[in-house]
Coordinates of C-alpha atoms in Angstrom, one line a residue:
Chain A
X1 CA -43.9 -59.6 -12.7
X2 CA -43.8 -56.8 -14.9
X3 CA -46.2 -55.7 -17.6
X4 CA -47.8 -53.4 -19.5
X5 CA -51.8 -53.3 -20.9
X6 CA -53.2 -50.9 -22.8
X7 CA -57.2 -50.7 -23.4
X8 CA -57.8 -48.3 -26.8
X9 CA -56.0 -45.6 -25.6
X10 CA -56.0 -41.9 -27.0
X11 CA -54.1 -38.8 -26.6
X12 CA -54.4 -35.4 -28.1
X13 CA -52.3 -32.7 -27.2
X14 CA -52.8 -28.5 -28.0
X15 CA -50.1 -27.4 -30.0
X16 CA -49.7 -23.8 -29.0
X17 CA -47.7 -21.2 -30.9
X18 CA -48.0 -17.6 -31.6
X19 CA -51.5 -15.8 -30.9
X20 CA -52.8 -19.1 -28.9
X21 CA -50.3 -18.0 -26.1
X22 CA -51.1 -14.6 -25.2
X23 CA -53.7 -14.6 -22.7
X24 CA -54.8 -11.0 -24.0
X25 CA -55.3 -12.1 -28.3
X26 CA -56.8 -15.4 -26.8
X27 CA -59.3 -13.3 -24.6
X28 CA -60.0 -11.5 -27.6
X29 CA -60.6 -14.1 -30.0
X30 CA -63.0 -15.8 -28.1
X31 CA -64.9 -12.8 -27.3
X32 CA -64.7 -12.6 -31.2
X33 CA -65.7 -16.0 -32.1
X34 CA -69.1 -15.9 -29.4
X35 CA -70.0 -12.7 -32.0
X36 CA -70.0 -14.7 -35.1
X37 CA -68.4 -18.5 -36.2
X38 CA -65.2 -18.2 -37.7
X39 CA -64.6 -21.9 -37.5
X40 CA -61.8 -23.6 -40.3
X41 CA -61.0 -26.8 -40.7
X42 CA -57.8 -28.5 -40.8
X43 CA -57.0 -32.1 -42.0
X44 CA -55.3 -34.9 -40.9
X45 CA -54.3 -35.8 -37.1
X46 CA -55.0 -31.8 -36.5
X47 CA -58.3 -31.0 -34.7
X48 CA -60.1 -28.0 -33.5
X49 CA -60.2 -28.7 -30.4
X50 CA -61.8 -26.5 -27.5
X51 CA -58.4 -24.7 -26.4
X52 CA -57.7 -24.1 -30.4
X53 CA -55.4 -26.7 -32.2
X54 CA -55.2 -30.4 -31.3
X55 CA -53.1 -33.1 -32.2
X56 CA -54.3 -36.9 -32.4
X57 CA -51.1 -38.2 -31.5
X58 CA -52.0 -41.7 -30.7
X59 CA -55.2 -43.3 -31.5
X60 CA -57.0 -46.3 -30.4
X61 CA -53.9 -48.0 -29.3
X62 CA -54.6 -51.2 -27.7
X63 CA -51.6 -54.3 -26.7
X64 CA -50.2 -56.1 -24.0
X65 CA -46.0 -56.6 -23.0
X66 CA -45.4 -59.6 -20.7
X67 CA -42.2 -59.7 -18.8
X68 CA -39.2 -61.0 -20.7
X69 CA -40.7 -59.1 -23.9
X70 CA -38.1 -56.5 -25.6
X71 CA -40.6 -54.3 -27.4
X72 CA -39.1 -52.0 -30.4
X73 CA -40.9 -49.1 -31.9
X74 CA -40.9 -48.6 -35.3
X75 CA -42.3 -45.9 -37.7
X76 CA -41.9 -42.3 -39.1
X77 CA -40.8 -39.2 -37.5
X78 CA -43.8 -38.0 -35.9
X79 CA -45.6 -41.3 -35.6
X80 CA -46.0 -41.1 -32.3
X81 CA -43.2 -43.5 -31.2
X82 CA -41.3 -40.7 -28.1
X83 CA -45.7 -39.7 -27.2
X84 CA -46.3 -43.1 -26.4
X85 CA -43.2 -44.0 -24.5
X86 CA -44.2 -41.1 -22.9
X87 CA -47.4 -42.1 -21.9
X88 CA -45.6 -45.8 -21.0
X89 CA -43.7 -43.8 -18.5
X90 CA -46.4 -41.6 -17.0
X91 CA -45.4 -38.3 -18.3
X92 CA -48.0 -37.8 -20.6
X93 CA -51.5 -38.5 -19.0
X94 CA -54.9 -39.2 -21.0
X95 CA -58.3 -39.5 -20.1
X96 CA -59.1 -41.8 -23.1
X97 CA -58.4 -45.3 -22.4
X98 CA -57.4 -47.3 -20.2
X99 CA -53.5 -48.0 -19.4
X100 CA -52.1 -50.3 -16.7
X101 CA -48.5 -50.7 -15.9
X102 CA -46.8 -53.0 -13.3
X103 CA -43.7 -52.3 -12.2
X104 CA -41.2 -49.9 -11.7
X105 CA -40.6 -47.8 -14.7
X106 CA -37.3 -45.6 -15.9
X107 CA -38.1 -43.5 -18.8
X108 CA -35.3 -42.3 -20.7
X109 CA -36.5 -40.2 -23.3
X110 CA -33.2 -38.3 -23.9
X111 CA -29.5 -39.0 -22.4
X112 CA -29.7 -35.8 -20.4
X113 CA -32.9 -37.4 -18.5
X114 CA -33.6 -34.6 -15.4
X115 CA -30.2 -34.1 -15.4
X116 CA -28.1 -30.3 -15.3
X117 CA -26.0 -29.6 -18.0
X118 CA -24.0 -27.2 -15.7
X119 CA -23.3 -29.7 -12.9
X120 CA -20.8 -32.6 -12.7
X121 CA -21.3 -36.3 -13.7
X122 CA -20.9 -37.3 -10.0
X123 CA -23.1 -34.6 -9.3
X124 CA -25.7 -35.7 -11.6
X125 CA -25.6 -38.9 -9.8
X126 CA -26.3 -37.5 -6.4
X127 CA -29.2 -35.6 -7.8
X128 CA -30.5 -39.0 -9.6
X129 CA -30.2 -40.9 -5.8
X130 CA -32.1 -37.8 -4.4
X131 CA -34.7 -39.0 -6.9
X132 CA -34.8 -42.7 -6.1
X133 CA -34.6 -41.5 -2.4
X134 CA -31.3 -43.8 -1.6
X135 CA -29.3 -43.4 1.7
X136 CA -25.8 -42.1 1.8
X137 CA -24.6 -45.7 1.4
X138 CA -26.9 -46.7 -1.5
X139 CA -25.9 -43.6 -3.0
X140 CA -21.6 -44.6 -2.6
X141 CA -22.4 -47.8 -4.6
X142 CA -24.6 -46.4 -7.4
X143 CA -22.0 -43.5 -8.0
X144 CA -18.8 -46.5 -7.8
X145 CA -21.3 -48.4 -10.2
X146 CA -22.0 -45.6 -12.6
X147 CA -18.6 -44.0 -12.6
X148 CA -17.5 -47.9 -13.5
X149 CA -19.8 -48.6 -16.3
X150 CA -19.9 -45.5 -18.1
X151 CA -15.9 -45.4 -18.3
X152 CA -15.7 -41.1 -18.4
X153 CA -12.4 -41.1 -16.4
X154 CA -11.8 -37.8 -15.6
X155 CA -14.9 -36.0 -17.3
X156 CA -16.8 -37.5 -14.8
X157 CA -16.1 -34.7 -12.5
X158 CA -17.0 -32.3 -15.4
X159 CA -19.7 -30.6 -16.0
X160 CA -22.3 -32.1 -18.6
X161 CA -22.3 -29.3 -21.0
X162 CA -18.7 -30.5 -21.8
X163 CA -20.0 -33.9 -22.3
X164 CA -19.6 -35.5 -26.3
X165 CA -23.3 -37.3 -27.1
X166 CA -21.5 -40.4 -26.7
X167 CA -20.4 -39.3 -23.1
X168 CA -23.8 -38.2 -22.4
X169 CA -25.1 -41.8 -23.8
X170 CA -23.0 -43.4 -21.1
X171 CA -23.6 -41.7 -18.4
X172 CA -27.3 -41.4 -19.1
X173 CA -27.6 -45.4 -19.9
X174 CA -25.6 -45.9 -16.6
X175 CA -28.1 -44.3 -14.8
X176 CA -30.8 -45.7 -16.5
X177 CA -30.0 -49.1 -16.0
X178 CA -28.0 -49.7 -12.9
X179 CA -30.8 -49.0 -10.3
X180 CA -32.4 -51.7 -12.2
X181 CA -36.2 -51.1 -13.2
X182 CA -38.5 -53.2 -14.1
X183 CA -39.6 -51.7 -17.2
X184 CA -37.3 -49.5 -19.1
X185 CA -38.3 -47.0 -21.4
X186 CA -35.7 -45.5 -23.8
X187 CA -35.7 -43.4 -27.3
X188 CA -33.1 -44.1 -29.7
X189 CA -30.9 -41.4 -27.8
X190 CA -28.7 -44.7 -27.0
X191 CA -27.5 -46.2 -29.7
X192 CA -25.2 -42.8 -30.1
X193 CA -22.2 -44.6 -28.4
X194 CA -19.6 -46.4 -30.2
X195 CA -19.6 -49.9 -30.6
X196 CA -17.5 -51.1 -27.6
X197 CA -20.1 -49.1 -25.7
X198 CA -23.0 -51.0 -27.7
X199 CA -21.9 -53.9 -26.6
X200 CA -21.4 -53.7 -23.2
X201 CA -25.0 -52.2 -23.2
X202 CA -26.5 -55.0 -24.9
X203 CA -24.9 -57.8 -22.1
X204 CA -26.7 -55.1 -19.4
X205 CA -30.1 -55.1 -21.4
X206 CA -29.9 -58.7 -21.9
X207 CA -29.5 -59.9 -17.9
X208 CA -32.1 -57.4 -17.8
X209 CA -34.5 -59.2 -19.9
X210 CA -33.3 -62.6 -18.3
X211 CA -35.0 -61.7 -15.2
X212 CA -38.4 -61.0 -16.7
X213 CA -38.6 -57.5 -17.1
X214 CA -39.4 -55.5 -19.9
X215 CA -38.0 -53.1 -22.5
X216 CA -39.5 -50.6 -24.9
X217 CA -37.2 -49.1 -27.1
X218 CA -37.6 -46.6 -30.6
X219 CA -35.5 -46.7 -33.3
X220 CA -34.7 -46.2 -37.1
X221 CA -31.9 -48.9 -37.4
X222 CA -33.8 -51.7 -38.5
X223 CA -30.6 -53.8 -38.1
X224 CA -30.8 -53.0 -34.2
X225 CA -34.3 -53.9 -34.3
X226 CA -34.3 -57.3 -35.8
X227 CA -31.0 -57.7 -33.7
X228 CA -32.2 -56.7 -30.6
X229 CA -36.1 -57.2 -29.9
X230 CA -38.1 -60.1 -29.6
X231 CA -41.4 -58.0 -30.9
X232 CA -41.6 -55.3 -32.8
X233 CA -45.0 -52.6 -32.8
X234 CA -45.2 -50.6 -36.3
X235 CA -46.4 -47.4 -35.6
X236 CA -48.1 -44.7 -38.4
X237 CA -49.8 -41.6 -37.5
X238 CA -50.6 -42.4 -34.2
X239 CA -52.4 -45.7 -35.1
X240 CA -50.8 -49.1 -34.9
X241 CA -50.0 -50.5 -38.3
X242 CA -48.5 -53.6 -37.6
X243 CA -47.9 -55.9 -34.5
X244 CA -45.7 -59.0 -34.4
X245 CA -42.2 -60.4 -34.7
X246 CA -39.5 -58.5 -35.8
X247 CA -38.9 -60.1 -39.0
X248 CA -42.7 -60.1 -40.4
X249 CA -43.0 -56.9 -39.0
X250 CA -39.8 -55.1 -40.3
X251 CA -39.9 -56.7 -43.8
X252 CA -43.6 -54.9 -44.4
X253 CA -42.3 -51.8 -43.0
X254 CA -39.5 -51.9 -44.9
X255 CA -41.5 -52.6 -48.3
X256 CA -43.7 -49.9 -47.0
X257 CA -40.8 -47.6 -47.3
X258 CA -39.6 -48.5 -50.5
X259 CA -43.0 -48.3 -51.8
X260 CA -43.4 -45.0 -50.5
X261 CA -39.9 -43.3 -50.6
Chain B
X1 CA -11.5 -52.5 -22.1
X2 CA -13.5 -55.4 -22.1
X3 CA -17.4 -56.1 -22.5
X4 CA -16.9 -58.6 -19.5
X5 CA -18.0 -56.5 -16.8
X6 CA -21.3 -54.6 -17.1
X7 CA -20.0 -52.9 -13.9
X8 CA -21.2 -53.4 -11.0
X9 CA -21.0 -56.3 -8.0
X10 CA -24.2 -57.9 -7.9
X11 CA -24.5 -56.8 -4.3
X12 CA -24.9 -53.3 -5.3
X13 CA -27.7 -54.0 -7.9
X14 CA -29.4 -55.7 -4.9
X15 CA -29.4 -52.9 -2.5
X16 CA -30.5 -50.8 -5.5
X17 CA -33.2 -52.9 -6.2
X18 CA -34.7 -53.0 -2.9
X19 CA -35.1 -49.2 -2.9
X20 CA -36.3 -49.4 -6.2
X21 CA -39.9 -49.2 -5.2
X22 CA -38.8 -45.8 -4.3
X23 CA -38.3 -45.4 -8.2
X24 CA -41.8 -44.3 -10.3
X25 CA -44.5 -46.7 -9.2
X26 CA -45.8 -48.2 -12.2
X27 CA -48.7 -45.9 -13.7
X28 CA -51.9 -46.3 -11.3
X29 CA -55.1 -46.9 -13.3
X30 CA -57.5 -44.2 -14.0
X31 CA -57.5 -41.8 -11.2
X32 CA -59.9 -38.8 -10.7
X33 CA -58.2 -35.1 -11.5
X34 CA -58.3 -34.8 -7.7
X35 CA -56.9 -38.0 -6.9
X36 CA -54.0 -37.3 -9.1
X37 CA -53.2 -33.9 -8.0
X38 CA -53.2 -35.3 -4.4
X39 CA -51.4 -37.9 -5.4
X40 CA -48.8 -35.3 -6.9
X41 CA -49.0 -33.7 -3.6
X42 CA -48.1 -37.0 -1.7
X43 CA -45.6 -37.8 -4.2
X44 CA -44.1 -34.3 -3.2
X45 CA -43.9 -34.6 0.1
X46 CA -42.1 -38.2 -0.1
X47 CA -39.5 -36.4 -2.3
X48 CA -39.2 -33.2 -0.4
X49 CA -35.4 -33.8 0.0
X50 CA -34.8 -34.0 -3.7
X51 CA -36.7 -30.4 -4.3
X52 CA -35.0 -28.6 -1.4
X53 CA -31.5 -30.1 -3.0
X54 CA -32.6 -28.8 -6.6
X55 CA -33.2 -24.9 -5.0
X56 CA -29.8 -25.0 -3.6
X57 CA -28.2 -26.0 -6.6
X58 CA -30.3 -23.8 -8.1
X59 CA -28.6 -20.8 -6.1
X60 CA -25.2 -22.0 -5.9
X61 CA -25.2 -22.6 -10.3
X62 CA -26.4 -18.7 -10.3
X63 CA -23.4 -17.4 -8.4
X64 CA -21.0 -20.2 -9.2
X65 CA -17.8 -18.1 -9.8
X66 CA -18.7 -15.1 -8.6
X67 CA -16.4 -14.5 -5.0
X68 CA -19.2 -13.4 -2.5
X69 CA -20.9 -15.8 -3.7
X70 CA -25.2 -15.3 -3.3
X71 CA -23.7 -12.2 -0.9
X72 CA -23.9 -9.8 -3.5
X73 CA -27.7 -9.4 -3.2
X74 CA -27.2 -8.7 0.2
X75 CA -24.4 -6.3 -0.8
X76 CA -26.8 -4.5 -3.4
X77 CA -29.5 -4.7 -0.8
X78 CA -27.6 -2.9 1.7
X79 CA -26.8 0.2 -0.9
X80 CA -30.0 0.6 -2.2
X81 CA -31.4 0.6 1.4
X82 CA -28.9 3.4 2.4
X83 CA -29.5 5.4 -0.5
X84 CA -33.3 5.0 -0.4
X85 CA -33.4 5.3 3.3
X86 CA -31.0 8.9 3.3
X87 CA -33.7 10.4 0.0
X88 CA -37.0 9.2 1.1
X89 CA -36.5 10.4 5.2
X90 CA -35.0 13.9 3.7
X91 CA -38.6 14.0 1.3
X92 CA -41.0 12.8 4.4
X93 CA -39.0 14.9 6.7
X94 CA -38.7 11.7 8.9
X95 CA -35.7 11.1 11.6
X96 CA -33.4 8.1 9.7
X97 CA -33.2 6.6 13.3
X98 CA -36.9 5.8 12.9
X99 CA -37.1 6.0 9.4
X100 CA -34.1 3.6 8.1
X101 CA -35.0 0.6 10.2
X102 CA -38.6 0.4 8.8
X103 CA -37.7 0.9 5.0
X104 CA -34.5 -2.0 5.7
X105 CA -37.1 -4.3 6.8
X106 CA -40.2 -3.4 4.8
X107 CA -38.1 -3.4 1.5
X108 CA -36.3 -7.0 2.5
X109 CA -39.4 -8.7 3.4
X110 CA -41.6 -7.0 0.0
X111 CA -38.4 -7.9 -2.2
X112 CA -36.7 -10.9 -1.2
X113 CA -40.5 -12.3 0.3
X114 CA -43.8 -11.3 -1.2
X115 CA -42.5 -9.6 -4.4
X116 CA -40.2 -12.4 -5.2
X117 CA -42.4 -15.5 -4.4
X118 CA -45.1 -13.9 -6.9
X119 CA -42.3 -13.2 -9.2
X120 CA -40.7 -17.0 -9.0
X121 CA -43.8 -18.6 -8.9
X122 CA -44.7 -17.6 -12.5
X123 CA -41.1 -19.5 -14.2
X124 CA -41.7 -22.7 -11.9
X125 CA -42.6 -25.0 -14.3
X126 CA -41.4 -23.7 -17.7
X127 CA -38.2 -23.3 -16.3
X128 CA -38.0 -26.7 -15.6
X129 CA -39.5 -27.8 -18.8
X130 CA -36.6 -30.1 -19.7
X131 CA -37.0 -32.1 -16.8
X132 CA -40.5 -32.5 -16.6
X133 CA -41.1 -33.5 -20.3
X134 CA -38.6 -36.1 -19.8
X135 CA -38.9 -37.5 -16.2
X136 CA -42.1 -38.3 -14.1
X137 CA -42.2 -36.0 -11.7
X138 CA -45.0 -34.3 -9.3
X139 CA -45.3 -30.8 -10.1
X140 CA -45.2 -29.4 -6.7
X141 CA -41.5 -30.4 -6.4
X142 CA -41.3 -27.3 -8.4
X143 CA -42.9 -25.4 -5.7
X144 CA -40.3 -27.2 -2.9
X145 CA -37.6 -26.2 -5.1
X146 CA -38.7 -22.4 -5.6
X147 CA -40.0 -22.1 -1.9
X148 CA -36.1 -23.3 -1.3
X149 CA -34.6 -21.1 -3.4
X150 CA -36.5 -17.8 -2.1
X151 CA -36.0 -19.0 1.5
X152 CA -31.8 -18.9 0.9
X153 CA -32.3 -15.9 -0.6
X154 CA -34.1 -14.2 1.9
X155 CA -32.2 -15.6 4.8
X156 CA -29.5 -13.1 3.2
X157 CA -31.2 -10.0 2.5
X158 CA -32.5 -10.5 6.1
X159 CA -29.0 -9.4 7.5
X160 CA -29.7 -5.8 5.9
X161 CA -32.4 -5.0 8.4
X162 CA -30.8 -7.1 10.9
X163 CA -27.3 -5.1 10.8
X164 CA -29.5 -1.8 10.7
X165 CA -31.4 -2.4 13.4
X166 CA -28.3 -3.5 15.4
X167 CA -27.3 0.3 14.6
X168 CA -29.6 1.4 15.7
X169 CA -30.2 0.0 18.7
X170 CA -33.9 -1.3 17.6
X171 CA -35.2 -4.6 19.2
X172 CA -38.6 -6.1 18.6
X173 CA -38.2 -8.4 21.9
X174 CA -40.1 -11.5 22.1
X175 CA -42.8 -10.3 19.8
X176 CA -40.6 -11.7 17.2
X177 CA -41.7 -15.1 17.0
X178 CA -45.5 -14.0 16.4
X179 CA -43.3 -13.7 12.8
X180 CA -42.8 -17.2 12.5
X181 CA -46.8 -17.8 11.6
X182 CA -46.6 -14.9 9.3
X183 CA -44.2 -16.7 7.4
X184 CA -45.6 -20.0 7.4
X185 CA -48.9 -18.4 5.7
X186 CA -46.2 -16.8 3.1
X187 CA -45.0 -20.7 2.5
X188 CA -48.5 -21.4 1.9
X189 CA -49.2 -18.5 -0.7
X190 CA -45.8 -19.5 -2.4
X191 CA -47.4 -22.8 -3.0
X192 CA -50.6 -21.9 -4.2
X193 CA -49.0 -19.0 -6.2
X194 CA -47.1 -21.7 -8.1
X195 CA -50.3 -23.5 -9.0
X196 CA -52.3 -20.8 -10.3
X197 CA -49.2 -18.5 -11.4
X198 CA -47.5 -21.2 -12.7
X199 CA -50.0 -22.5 -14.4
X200 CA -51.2 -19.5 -16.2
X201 CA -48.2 -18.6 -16.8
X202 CA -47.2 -21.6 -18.8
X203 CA -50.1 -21.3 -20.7
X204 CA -50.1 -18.0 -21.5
X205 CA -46.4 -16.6 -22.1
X206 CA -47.7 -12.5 -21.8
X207 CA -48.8 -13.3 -18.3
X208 CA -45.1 -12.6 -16.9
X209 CA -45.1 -9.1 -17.8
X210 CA -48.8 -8.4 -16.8
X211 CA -48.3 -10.0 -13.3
X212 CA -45.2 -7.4 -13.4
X213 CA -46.8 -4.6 -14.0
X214 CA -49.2 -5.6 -11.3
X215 CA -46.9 -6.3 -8.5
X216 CA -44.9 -2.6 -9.8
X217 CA -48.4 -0.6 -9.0
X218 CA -49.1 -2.8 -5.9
X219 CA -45.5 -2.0 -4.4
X220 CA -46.7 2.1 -4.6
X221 CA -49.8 1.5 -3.2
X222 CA -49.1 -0.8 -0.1
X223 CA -46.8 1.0 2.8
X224 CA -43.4 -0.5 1.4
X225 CA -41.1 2.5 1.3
X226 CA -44.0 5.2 3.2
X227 CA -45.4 4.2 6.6
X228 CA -49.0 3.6 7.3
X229 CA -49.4 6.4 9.5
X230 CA -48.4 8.9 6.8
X231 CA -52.0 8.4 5.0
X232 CA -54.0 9.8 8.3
X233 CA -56.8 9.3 8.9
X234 CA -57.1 7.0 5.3
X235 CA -55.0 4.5 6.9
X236 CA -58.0 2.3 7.5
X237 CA -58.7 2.1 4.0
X238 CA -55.5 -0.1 4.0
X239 CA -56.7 -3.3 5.6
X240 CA -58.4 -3.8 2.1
X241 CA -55.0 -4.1 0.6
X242 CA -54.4 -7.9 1.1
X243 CA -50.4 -7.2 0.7
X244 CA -50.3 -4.7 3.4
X245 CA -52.4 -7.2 5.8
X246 CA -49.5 -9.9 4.7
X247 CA -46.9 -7.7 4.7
X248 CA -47.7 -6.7 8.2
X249 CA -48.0 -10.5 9.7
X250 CA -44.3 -10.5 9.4
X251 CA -43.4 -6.7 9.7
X252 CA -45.2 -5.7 12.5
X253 CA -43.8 -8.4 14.8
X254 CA -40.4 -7.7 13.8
X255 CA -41.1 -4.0 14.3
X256 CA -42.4 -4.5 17.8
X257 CA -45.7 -3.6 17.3
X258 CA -48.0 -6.9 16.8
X259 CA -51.1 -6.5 14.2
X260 CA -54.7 -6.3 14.9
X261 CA -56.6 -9.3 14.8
X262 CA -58.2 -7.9 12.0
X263 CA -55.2 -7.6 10.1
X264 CA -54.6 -11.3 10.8
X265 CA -57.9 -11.8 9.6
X266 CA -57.4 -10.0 6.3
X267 CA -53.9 -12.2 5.5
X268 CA -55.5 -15.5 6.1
X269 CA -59.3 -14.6 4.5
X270 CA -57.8 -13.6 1.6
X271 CA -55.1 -16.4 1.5
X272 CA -57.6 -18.9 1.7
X273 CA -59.6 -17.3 -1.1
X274 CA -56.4 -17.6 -3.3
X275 CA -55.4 -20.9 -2.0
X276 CA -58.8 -22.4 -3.0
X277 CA -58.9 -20.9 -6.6
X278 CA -55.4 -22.1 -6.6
X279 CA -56.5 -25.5 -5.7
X280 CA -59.4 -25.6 -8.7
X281 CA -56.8 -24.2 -11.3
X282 CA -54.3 -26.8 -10.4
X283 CA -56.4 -29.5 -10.1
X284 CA -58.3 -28.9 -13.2
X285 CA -55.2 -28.2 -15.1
X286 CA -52.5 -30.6 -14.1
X287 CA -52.8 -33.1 -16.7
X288 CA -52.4 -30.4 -19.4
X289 CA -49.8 -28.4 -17.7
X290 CA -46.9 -30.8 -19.6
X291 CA -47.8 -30.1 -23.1
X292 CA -48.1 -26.2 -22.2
X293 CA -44.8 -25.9 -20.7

């Protein structure tokens, strides 16, 4: 059975940009700093942190998904909504906290997912079996499978780069979903395809579900929200506003916006 | 079309499913920095296929469209060794019959070997920054992939010296195979230069162009394009040069003339010494490396 627990967990992160990525004006300034303190102090989620600038991009976030739940994110740009799908997923890794997932996971934090822009669809799907380590047989029926669902015709033997979003939505939701995970990770990358597409995804998400497993989504639609998740987590700098279902949840946030737009 | 049919035949998904656990195992609980970069290393090994298949498509998206093909470094290798090789024995006064067949293999094995591993090494995570941010993935696939990549490429430059040496009537014999370990060690070096290179080069972007500068002045002073015995009695000075000790694992065999143990001892003393600061870098820095690529 699938699920997810999280135990007050915290990530920072350095931002690095000009002078803090040159070896040679970072040897230098700390050779400078040991002489005398030229601390400064910045507010907000920004920290000084040891290797220079830190952001608090998620703090002290604790909750639980059972199997069967269909999470939504919710919550400004910046809130922290892609770091912690991030963290669901296993690319991001903190120290502070404790997180526990069971269960296969698929993260798919953009529709071009470890994929090459300059090689085919039906490439792109070998190179996605080469990742889930399938055999050549396994690999025949996840490309027929893909190549059905995500309906390209002949752009599938195109490269990606020709690709509109929507095409890249399809294929990348194809190969998202058809292998099956148990938890599924996705940004709100997918809600780019039209609405026969939406559809069809939905009926794949929702057998999904049926079988217990779990989905974590972001998005700004609120109409997909309510529509589509049966719990909805409120996200704000990093911290978790609000937890519940979506209705409860999405009506605050949505008076929160008015309030503050 | 029809919403009806979310693809597949159930049977499909099944199959799929099975091999699923093949798919990221859920997130393991807290794990030491040295579990998880040995975990990373397991994790590599499993999908060793995968990184060897993402060099070669690595290599054949660089020369897709061009006719030769990946040939053409073998094609530009070939002229500069014949121009290099016709200057260089005229200014050392050297026969080209002994001359050319050491600076066709020396310059192969500095370029498309030690130079180019270093050289690789240093883009092997931020070039794959896209994938990494957005996939969970050990980081020493990068180091599969890159080893793969350099390995096709210096397959190719290899039939510069090869073809030159059939010229010139210049075989090694069996000593050839004493190689093979040489190159092995070389694998080794590749992999640890991607975790300290690669690391401190993602980190710090001016470290590219330092480490180029570097490998430049190195090239001059190890016996790439002049021959050990040219320096005289100095030569011995040039076991301290840890590149000319590697250099000459694979060389030396090749040429026929098998290094001193000491050599041998050199290449691996000071491979180990790099391969266990490596290690520390990597280990320390792993979980950092993704917001610094």
């Amino acid at each position: 059975m699938a699920h997810i627990s999280l135990q007050n967990l915290s990530l920072s992160y350095p931002v690095l940009h000009g002078s803090a990525r040159s070896l040679k004006k970072t040897l230098f300034a700390r050779a400078r700093a040991s002489l005398g303190s030229t601390k400064s102090k910045v507010g907000g989620a920004l920290q000084n942190g040891v290797s220079g600038l830190e952001v608090l991009a998620l703090k002290d976030i604790t909750f639980d998904v059972e199997g069967g739940e269909r999470l939504g994110l919710v919550g400004h740009n910046g809130a922290g909504k892609t770091t912690l799908l991030r963290v669901l997923g296993g690319i991001y890794e903190t120290s502070s906290g404790s997180l526990s997932v069971e269960g296969e996971t698929h993260a798919m934090i953009n529709p071009g997912s470890g994929m090459n822009q300059e090689l085919t669809g039906r490439e792109n799907v070998h190179l996605f079996a080469r990742r889930l380590q399938l055999d050549v047989k396994e690999t025949e029926a996840l490309e027929a499978d893909v190549e059905a669902f995500a309906e390209l015709g002949p752009f599938f033997d195109l490269p990606l780069r020709l690709y509109s979003a929507g095409m890249s939505v399809r294929l990348g939701f194809a190969l998202a979903t058809v292998p099956r995970p148990q938890i599924l990770l996705m940004d709100e990358w997918f809600m780019a395809g039209d609405s026969n597409f939406q559809a069809k995804a939905r009926v794949r998400l929702e057998s999904m579900v049926e079988t217990a497993e779990i989905l974590v989504f972001t998005s700004h639609s609120l109409d997909i929200l309510r529509e589509w998740c049966t719990r909805v987590l409120w996200l704000e700098a990093g911290k978790i506003v609000m937890d519940g279902k979506p209705d409860a949840v999405l009506d605050a946030y949505e008076a929160f916006v008015a309030e503050s737009g | 079309m029809t919403e009806t049919s979310p693809a597949s035949p159930g049977s499909h998904n099944d199959v799929l499913q099975m091999q699923n656990a093949a798919l990221v195992a859920g997130v393991k609980k807290r794990m030491s920095p040295l579990g998880m970069a040995l975990a990373d290393l397991v994790e590599t090994a499993r999908l060793w296929r995968l990184g060897v298949m993402l060099g070669v498509l690595d290599i054949r998206l660089r020369y897709r469209g061009s006719a030769l093909g990946p040939l053409w470094m073998t094609v530009t290798s070939a002229l500069m060794v014949a121009s290099m090789g016709i200057i260089y024995s005229t200014l050392f006064h050297m026969k080209l019959g002994a001359y050319l067949p050491f600076l066709a293999l020396s310059l192969m094995l500095w370029q498309a070997g030690l130079s180019s591993l270093i050289s690789e090494s240093c883009e092997c995570f931020v070039s794959a920054e896209e994938s990494i941010r957005s996939v969970r993935q050990p980081f020493l696939l990068q180091a599969v992939r890159m080893l793969t990549r350099n390995a096709v490429v210096f397959g190719l430059n290899l039939i510069v010296p090869f073809v030159v040496f059939v010229i010139f009537g210049r075989w090694p014999g069996f000593d050839a195979v004493l190689a093979l370990p040489g190159l092995l060690l070389w694998m080794l070096d590749g992999v640890a230069a991607c975790m300290l290179l690669g690391s401190l080069c993602a980190r710090f972007r001016d470290v590219p162009p330092i480490i180029g500068s570097l490998m430049q002045i190195v090239f001059y002073v190890t016996p790439i394009i002049w021959m050990p015995q040219q320096m005289g009695p100095n030569s011995r000075l040039l076991i301290y040069n840890p590149f000319y000790a590697l250099l000459e694992i694979v060389r030396g065999p090749l040429l026929g003339t098998p290094p001193a143990l000491s050599v041998w001892g050199m290449a691996i003393g000071s491979s180990l010494v790099f391969g266990l600061i490596a290690t520390v870098v990597f280990v320390k820095v792993r979980a950092r490396l993704v917001f610094w690529i």
